XYZ file of C-alpha atoms in Angstrom:
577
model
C -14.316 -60.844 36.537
C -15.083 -60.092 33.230
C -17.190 -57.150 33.287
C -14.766 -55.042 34.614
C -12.095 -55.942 32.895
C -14.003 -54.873 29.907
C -14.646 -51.770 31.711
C -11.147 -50.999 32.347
C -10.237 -51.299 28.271
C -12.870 -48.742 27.596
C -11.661 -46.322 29.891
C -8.980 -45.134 27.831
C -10.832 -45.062 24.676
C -13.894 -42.579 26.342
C -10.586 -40.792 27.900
C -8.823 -40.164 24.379
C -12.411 -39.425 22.387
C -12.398 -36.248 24.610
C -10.438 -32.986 22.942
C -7.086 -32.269 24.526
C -6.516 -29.301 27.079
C -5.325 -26.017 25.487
C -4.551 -24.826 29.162
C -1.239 -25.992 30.638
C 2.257 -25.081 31.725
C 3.067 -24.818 28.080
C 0.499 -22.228 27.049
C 1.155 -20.583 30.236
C 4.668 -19.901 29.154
C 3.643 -19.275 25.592
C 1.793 -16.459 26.946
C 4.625 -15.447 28.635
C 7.005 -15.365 25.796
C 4.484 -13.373 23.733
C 4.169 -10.959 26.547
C 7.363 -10.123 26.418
C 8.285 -9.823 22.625
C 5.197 -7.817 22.571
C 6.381 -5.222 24.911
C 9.761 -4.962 23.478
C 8.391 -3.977 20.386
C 6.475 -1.233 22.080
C 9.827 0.036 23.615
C 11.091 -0.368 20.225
C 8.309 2.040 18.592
C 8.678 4.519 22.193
C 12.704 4.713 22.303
C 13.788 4.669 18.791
C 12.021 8.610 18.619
C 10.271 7.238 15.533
C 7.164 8.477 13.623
C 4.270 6.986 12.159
C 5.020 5.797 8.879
C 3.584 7.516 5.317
C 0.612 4.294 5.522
C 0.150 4.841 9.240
C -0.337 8.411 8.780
C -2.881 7.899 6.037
C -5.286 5.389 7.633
C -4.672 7.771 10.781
C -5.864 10.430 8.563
C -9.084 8.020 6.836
C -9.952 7.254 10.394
C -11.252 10.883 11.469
C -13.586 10.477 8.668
C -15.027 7.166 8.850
C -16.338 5.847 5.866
C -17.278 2.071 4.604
C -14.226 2.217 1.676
C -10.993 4.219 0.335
C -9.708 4.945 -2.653
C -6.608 1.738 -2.059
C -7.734 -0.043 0.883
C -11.136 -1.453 2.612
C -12.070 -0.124 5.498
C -10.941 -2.189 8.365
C -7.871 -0.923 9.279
C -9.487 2.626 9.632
C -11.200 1.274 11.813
C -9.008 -0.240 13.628
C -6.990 2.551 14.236
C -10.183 4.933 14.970
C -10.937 2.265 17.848
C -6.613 2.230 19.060
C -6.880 6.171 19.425
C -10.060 6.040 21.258
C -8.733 3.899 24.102
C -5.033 5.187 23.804
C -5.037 8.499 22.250
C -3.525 9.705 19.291
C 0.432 9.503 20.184
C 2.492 6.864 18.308
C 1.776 4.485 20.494
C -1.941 4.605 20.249
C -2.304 4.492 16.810
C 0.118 1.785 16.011
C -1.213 -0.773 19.386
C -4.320 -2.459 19.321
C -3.020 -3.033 15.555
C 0.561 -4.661 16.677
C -1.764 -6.686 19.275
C -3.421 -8.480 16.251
C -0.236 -10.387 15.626
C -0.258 -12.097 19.207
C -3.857 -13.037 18.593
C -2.496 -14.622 15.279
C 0.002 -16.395 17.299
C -3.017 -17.602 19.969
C -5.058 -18.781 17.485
C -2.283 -21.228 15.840
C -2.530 -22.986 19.319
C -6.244 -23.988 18.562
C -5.568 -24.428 14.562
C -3.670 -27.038 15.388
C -5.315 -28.701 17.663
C -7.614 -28.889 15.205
C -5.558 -30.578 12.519
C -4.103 -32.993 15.043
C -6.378 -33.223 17.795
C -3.574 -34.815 20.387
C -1.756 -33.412 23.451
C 1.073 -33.512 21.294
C -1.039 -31.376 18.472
C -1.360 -28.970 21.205
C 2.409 -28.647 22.004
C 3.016 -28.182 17.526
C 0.718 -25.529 17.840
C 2.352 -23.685 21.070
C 5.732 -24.509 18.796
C 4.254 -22.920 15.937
C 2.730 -19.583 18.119
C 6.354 -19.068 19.514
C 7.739 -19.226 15.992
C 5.355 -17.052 14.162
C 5.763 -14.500 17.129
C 9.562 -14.654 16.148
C 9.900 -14.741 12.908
C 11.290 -11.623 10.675
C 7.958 -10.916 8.449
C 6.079 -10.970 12.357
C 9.314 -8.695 13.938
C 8.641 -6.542 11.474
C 5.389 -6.046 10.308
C 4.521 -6.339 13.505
C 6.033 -2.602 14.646
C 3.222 -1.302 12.123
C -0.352 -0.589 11.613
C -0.998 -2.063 8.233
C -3.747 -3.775 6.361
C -1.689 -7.196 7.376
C -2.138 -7.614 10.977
C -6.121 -7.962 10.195
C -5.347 -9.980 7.097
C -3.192 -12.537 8.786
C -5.350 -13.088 11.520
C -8.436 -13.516 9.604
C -6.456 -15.866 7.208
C -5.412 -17.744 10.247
C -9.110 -18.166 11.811
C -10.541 -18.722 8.231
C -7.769 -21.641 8.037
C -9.264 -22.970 10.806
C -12.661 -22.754 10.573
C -12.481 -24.293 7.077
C -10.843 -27.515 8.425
C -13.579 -27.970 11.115
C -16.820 -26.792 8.503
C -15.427 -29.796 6.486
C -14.346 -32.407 8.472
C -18.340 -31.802 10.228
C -19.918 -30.068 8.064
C -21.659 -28.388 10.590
C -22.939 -24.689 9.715
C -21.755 -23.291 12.646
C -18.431 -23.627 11.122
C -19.372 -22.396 7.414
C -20.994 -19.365 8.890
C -17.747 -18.839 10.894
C -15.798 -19.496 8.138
C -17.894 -17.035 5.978
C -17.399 -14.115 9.106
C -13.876 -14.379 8.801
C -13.408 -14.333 5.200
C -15.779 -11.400 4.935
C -13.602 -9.494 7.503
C -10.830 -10.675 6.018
C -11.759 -9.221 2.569
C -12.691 -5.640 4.949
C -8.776 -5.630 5.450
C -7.192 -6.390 2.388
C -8.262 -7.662 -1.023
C -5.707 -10.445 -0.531
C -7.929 -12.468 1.528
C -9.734 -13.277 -2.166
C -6.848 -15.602 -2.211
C -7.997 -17.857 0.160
C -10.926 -19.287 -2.465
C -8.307 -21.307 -4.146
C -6.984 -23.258 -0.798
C -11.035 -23.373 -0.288
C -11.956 -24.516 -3.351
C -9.367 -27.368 -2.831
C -10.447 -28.492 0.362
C -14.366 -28.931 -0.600
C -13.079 -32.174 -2.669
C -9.756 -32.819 -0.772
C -10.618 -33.077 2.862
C -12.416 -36.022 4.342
C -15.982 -34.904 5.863
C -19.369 -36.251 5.709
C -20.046 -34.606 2.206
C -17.831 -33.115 -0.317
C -17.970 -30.649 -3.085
C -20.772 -27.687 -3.771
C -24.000 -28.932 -3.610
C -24.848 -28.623 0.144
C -26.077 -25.553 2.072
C -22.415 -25.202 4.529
C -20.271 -23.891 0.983
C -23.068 -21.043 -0.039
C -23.908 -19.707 3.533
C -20.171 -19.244 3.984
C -19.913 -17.393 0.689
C -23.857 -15.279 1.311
C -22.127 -14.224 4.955
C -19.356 -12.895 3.316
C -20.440 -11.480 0.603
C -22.775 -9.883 2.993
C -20.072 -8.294 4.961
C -18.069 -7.262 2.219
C -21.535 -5.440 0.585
C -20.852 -1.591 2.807
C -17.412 -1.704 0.578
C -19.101 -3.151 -2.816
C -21.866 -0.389 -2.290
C -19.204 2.573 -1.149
C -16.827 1.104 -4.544
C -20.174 1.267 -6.581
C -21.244 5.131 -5.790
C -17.845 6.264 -6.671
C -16.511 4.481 -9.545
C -14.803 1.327 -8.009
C -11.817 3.619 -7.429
C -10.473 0.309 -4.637
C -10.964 -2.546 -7.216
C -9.729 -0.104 -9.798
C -6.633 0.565 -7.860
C -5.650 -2.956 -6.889
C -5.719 -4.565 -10.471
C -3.783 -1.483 -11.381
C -1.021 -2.605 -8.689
C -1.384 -6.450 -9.794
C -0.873 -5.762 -13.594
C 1.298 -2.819 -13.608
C 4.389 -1.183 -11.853
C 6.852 1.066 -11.904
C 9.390 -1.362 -11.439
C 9.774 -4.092 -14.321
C 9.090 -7.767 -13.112
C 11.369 -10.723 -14.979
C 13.305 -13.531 -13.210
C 15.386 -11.532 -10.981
C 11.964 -10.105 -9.305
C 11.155 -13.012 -8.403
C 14.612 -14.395 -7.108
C 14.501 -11.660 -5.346
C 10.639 -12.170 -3.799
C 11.980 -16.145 -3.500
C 14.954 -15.210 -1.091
C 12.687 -12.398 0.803
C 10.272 -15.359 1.343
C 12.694 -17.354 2.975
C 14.306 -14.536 5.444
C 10.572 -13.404 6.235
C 10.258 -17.183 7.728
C 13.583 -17.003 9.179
C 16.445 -18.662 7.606
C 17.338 -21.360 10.328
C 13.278 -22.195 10.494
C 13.329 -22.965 6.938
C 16.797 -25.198 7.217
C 15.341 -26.484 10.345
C 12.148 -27.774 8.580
C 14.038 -29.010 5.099
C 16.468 -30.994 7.526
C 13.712 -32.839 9.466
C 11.417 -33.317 6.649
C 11.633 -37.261 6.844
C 11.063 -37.580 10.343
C 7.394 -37.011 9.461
C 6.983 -40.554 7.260
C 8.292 -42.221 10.616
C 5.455 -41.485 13.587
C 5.584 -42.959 16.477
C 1.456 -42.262 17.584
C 0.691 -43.984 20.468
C -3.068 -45.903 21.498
C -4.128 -43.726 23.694
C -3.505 -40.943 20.685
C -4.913 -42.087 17.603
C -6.894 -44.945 18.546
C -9.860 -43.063 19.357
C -10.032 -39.494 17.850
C -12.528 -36.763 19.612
C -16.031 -37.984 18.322
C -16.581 -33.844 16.914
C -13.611 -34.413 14.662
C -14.535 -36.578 11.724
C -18.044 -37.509 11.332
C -18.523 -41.496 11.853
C -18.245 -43.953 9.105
C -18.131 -47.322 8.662
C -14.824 -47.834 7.634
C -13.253 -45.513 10.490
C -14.306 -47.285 13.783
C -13.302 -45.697 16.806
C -12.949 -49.377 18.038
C -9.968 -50.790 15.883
C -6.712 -49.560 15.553
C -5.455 -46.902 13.542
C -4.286 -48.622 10.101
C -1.417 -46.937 8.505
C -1.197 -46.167 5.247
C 2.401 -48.098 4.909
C 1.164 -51.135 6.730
C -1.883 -51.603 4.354
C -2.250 -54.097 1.385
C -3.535 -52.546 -1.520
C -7.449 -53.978 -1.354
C -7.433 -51.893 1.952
C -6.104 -48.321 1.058
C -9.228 -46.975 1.031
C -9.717 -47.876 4.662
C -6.318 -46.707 5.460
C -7.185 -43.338 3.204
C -10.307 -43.266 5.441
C -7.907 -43.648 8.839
C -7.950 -41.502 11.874
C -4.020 -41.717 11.440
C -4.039 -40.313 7.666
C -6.380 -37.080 8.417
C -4.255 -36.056 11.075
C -1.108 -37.123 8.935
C -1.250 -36.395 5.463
C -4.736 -34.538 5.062
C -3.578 -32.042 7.700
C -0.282 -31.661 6.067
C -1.131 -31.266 2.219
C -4.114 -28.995 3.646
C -1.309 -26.653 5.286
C 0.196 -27.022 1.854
C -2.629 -25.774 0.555
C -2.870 -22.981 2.671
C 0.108 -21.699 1.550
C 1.352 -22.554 -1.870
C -1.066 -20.795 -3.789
C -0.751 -17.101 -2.211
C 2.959 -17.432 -3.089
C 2.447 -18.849 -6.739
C 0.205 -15.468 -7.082
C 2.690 -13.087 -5.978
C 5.741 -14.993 -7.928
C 3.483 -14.580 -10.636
C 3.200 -10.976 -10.021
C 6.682 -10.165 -9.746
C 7.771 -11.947 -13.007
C 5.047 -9.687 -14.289
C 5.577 -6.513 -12.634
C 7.561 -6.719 -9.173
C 6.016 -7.477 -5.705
C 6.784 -6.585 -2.542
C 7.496 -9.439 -0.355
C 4.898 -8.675 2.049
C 2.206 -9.746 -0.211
C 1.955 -13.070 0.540
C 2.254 -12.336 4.389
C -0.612 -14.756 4.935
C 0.824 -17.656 3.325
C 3.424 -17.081 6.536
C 0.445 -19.112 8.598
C 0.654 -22.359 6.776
C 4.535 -22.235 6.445
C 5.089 -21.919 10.123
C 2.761 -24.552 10.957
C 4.530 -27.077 8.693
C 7.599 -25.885 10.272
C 6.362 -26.743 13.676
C 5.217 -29.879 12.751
C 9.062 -31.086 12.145
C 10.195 -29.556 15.149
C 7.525 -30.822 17.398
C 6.112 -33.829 15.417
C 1.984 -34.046 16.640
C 1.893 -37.719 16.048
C 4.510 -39.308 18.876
C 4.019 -39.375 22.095
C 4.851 -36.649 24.393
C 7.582 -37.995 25.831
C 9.080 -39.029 22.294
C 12.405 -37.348 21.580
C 12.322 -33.987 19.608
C 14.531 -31.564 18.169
C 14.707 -28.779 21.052
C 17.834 -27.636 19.390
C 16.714 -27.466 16.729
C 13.755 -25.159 17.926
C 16.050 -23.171 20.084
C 18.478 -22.104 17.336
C 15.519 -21.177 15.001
C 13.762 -19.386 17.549
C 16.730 -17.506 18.889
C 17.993 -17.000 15.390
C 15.131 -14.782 14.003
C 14.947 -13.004 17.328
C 18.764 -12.243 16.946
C 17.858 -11.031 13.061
C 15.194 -8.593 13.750
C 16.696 -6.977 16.631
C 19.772 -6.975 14.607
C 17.721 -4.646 11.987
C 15.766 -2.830 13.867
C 18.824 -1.374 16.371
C 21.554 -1.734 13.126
C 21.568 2.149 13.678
C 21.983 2.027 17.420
C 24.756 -0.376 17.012
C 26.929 1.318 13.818
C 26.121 5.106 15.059
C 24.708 7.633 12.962
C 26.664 6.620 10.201
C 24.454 3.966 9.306
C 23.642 4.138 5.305
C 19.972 5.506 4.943
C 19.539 2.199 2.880
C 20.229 0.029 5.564
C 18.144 1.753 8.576
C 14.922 0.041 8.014
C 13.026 2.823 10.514
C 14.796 5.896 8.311
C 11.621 6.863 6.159
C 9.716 7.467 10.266
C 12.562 9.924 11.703
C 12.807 13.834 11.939
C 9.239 14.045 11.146
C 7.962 15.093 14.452
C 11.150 17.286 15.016
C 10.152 19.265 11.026
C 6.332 19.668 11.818
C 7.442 21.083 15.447
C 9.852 23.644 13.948
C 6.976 24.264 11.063
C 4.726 24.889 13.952
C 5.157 28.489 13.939
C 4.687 28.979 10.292
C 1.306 28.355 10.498
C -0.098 29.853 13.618
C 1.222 33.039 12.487
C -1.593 35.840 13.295
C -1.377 36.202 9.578
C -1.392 32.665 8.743
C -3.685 31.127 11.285
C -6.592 29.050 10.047
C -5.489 29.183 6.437
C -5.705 25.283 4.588
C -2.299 23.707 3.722
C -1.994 22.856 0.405
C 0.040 19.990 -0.745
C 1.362 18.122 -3.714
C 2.280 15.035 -2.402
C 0.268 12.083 -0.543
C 3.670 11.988 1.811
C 2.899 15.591 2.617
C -0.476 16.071 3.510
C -0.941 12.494 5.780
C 2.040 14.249 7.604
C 0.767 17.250 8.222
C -2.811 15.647 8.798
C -1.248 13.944 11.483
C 1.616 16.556 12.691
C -0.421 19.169 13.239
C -3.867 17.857 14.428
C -3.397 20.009 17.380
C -3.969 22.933 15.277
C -7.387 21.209 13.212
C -5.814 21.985 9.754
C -7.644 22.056 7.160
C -5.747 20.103 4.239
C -6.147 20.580 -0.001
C -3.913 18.641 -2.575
C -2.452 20.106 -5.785
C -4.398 18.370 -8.762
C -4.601 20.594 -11.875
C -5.484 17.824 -14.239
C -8.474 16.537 -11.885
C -7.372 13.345 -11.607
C -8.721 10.676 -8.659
C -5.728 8.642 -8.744
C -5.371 8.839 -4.878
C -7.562 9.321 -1.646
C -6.711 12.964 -1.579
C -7.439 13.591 -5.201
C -10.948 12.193 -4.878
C -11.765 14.406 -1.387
C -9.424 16.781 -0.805
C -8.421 18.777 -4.445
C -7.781 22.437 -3.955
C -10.948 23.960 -5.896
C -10.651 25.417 -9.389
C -11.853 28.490 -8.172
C -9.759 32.045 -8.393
C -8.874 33.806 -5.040
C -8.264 31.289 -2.412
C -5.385 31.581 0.200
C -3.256 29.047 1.471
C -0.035 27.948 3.057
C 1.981 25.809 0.768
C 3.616 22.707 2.461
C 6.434 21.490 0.276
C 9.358 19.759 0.298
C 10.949 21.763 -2.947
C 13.020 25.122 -2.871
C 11.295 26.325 -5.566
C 8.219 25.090 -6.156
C 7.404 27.525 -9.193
C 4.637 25.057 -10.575
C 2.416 25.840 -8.174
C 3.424 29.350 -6.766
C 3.233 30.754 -10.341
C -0.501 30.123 -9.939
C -0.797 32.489 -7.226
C -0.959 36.507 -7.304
C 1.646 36.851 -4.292
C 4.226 34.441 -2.701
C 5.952 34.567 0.451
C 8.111 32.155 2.297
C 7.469 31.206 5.922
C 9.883 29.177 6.844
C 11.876 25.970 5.590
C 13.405 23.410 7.553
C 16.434 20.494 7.475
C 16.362 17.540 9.724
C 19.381 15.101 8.938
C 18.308 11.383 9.947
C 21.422 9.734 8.616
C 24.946 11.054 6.405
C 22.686 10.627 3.140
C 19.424 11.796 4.177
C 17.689 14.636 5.343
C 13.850 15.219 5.942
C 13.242 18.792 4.374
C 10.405 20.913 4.394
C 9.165 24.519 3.251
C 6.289 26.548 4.443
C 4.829 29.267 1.771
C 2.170 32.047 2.146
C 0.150 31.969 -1.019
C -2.224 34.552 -1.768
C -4.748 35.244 -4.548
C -5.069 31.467 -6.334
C -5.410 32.214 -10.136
C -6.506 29.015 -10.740
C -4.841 25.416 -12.513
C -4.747 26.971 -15.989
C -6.123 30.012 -18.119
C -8.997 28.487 -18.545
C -10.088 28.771 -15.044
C -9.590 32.191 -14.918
C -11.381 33.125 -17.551
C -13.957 30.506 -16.331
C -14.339 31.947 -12.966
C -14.932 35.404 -14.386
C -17.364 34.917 -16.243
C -19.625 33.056 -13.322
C -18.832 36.426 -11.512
C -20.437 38.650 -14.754
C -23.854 36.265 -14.387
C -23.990 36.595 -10.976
């Protein structure tokens, strides 16, 4: 009678050493939710009759000549957008939607990071909580209309986060090697990634694992794999003067725009309306309910046996000790707890996750302004500690929770970003440029079409457009790759300040042709350089009462060169010839 009694009181302890399911009813709807919010933002980006945006029509641009670096950004989201056009052409859609699809993934991948941290059915309902918020809220609504170097960024950030929990809790190098993949990729979207070696460096003594610190292999594989990924872009920075690392410690150190305390007020309060504002009072309001778990046996006793790597003091046998319930000769057992890794490791590592990105960029905008996107990543950790109050992954499933709570927040930031993004189909066209946050994308395609003409032109046709702005010539890249132009930029100090200075600089060389692309009435700087002038045709697109897109189209002939000097330059190769 004994023997299978004993039996019957191990059955729940093999039961609750397994992992939890990710598939369920829960993810199934999850799915379902991001489905949805996905495809409304592609109506969004197909009804609103915007454009691609002056970034979007860049990397566009970068992608048709694939390379392993650019003068401001890595090469990853070139890529990325090389690969969206190949599978779904080169409209608006197709540049802008494997891109947008990155965020979803983001979302997906919470669901596993947090099984991870808590590795409970009720971790796996936090991190379904925390995919449905990050899919909601504003800095995601937004950003996530756009190909930019984020959408790559954040979801490498997110998989690093969780690789980097499992390499040390196991140190197994399956998990350094994975961790190293996604940090390299990460750093082949956006230098910000580089940010991530501080929460790193953190959790090597921080977290619990079998081994801490530096000296084992797991630490310097991850850093040799990235580094190893990351080489194409050191070697492409290397043959042409580090013009990427160049550029981004000019953007971290200086600005335009003066930094001080308002700066960063400002990048404060755009932190907390990126998260959403009722996700943020949400998780300050519930903040206690964390000291207070209710875990239940079949939870916590026994903890997936790939979690935490067997010791002596945590034995999948006893109870979970908490740390409150402890006298003080035992707190090392309790630190050493099933119960406090999945507690309070999990939580300051989400801290750590998070904190440091946004002490950066505060730093930065005291300095010299930031824009509030810059610590996008740090959006991750945030959200999961967010979910964690309004799903708590310690009680049992059928513990109370906040579904108002969750509700409100969720239908709050949807509420907010539709709010923005359809302010203009809600006040009319006399929506304030200012506050229509898609105004900088419309009347472009409607200018270029009108411009059209101007440069097929019997006389005109298959001349370069010259340019004097970066806005310009990704535009017309992009606008009129129907017609193959051929694109030069105005640079008569020969300067490599931008992409288009370093590859595309209208020759020093007297006698050249062109068709001037411009978006002033009289732009005597550069047609005084030329032997004959002659205006095409000029354009006015109003896309609100205070702003109009505005372009001219001039026939150039007979290039003199930048200066004097060129001319008499120029000649003078002609004589030895």
């Amino acid at each position: 009678m004994s023997r299978p009694s004993s039996a019957a009181s191990q059955a729940p302890a093999r039961s609750a050493s397994r992992w939890p399911r990710l598939w369920g009813p829960s993810l199934g709807l999850l799915l379902v939710f991001l489905i949805g919010l996905f495809c409304y933002r592609l109506w969004v980006v197909q009804s609103s009759g915007i454009s691609l945006f002056f970034d979007e029509a860049q990397y566009w641009d970068w992608a048709q000549d694939l390379s392993w670096g650019y003068y401001s950004k890595p090469p990853m989201i070139a890529g990325l957008i090389w690969l969206s056009t190949q599978l779904f052409g080169n409209g608006v859609l197709g540049v802008k939607l494997l891109v947008m699809l990155l965020y979803p993934l983001s979302a997906l991948a919470m669901v596993g990071f947090a099984r991870a941290l808590w590795p409970t059915s009720s971790g796996v309902r936090t991190g379904v909580v925390a995919a449905a918020l990050f899919a909601t809220i504003p800095a995601v609504g937004l950003l996530g209309m756009f190909a930019s170097t984020d959408a790559p960024l954040v979801l490498c950030w997110t998989l690093a986060g969780w690789m980097l929990w499992r390499a040390q809790v196991t140190d197994r190098i399956g998990y350094w090697i994975a961790l190293g993949v996604f940090c390299g990729l990460g750093l082949m979207s956006k230098y910000t990634m580089a940010a991530f070696a501080v929460t790193a460096i953190w959790a090597l003594w921080a977290i619990h694992g079998p081994r801490r610190g530096l000296f084992r292999l797991g630490p310097w594989l991850t850093l040799i794999t990235a580094v190893a990924l990351l080489s194409p872009n050191l070697w492409w920075n290397a043959h042409n003067g580090f013009p990427t690392l160049q550029h981004t410690a000019e953007i971290t150190t200086q600005s335009s725009r003066s930094g001080g305390l308002e700066p960063v007020l400002v990048f404060a309060v755009g932190q907390i309306l990126m998260l959403g504002p009722v996700a943020v009072l949400a998780g300050w309001w519930l903040r206690r309910r964390r000291g207070q778990p209710q875990a239940s046996d079949s939870q916590m006793v026994s903890v997936p046996a790939s979690q935490w790597a067997a010791t002596t003091i945590m034995d999948p046998t006893r109870p979970a000790v908490m740390p409150d319930e402890v006298a003080t000769p035992r707190k090392v057992a309790a630190r050493n707890s099933p119960y406090y890794l999945a507690s309070e490791s999990s939580f300051r590592y989400l801290w750590a996750l998070s904190v440091p990105l946004q002490l950066i960029a505060l730093v930065q905008a005291f300095h010299a302004d930031a824009h509030v996107n810059w610590a996008a990543p740090s959006m991750v950790g945030f959200t999961l500690l967010i979910a964690a109050r309004l799903s708590p992954p310690l009680q049992r499933l059928s513990a109370p929770r906040p579904n108002l709570w969750l509700m409100a927040a969720l239908l709050s930031n949807i509420v907010l970003t539709s709010a923005v993004l359809h302010l203009r189909d809600i006040v009319g066209p006399t929506l304030p440029a200012k506050l229509d946050v898609l105004v900088r994308m419309r009347g472009w395609d409607a200018a270029f079409q009108q411009l059209t003409p101007a440069i097929t032109d019997p006389t005109t046709t298959g001349l370069p457009v010259l340019t004097d702005q970066r806005l310009l010539i990704t535009h017309a890249a992009y606008h009129w790759r129907e017609q193959h132009v051929r694109t030069l930029y105005w640079n008569p100090r020969g300067t490599h300040n931008n992409h288009y200075e370093m590859t595309h600089s209208l020759p020093d060389q007297v006698g050249a042709d062109v068709l001037l692309l411009t978006n002033k009435r009289e732009p005597t700087q550069i047609t005084s350089r030329f032997a004959t002038t002659r205006l095409m045709k000029s354009v006015r697109v109003p896309v609100g009462p205070d702003r109009a897109v505005e372009l001219h189209v001039y026939f150039l002939r007979g290039f003199l060169g930048y200066g004097p000097r060129s001319a008499e330059t120029t000649s003078a190769r002609s004589q030895d010839d």
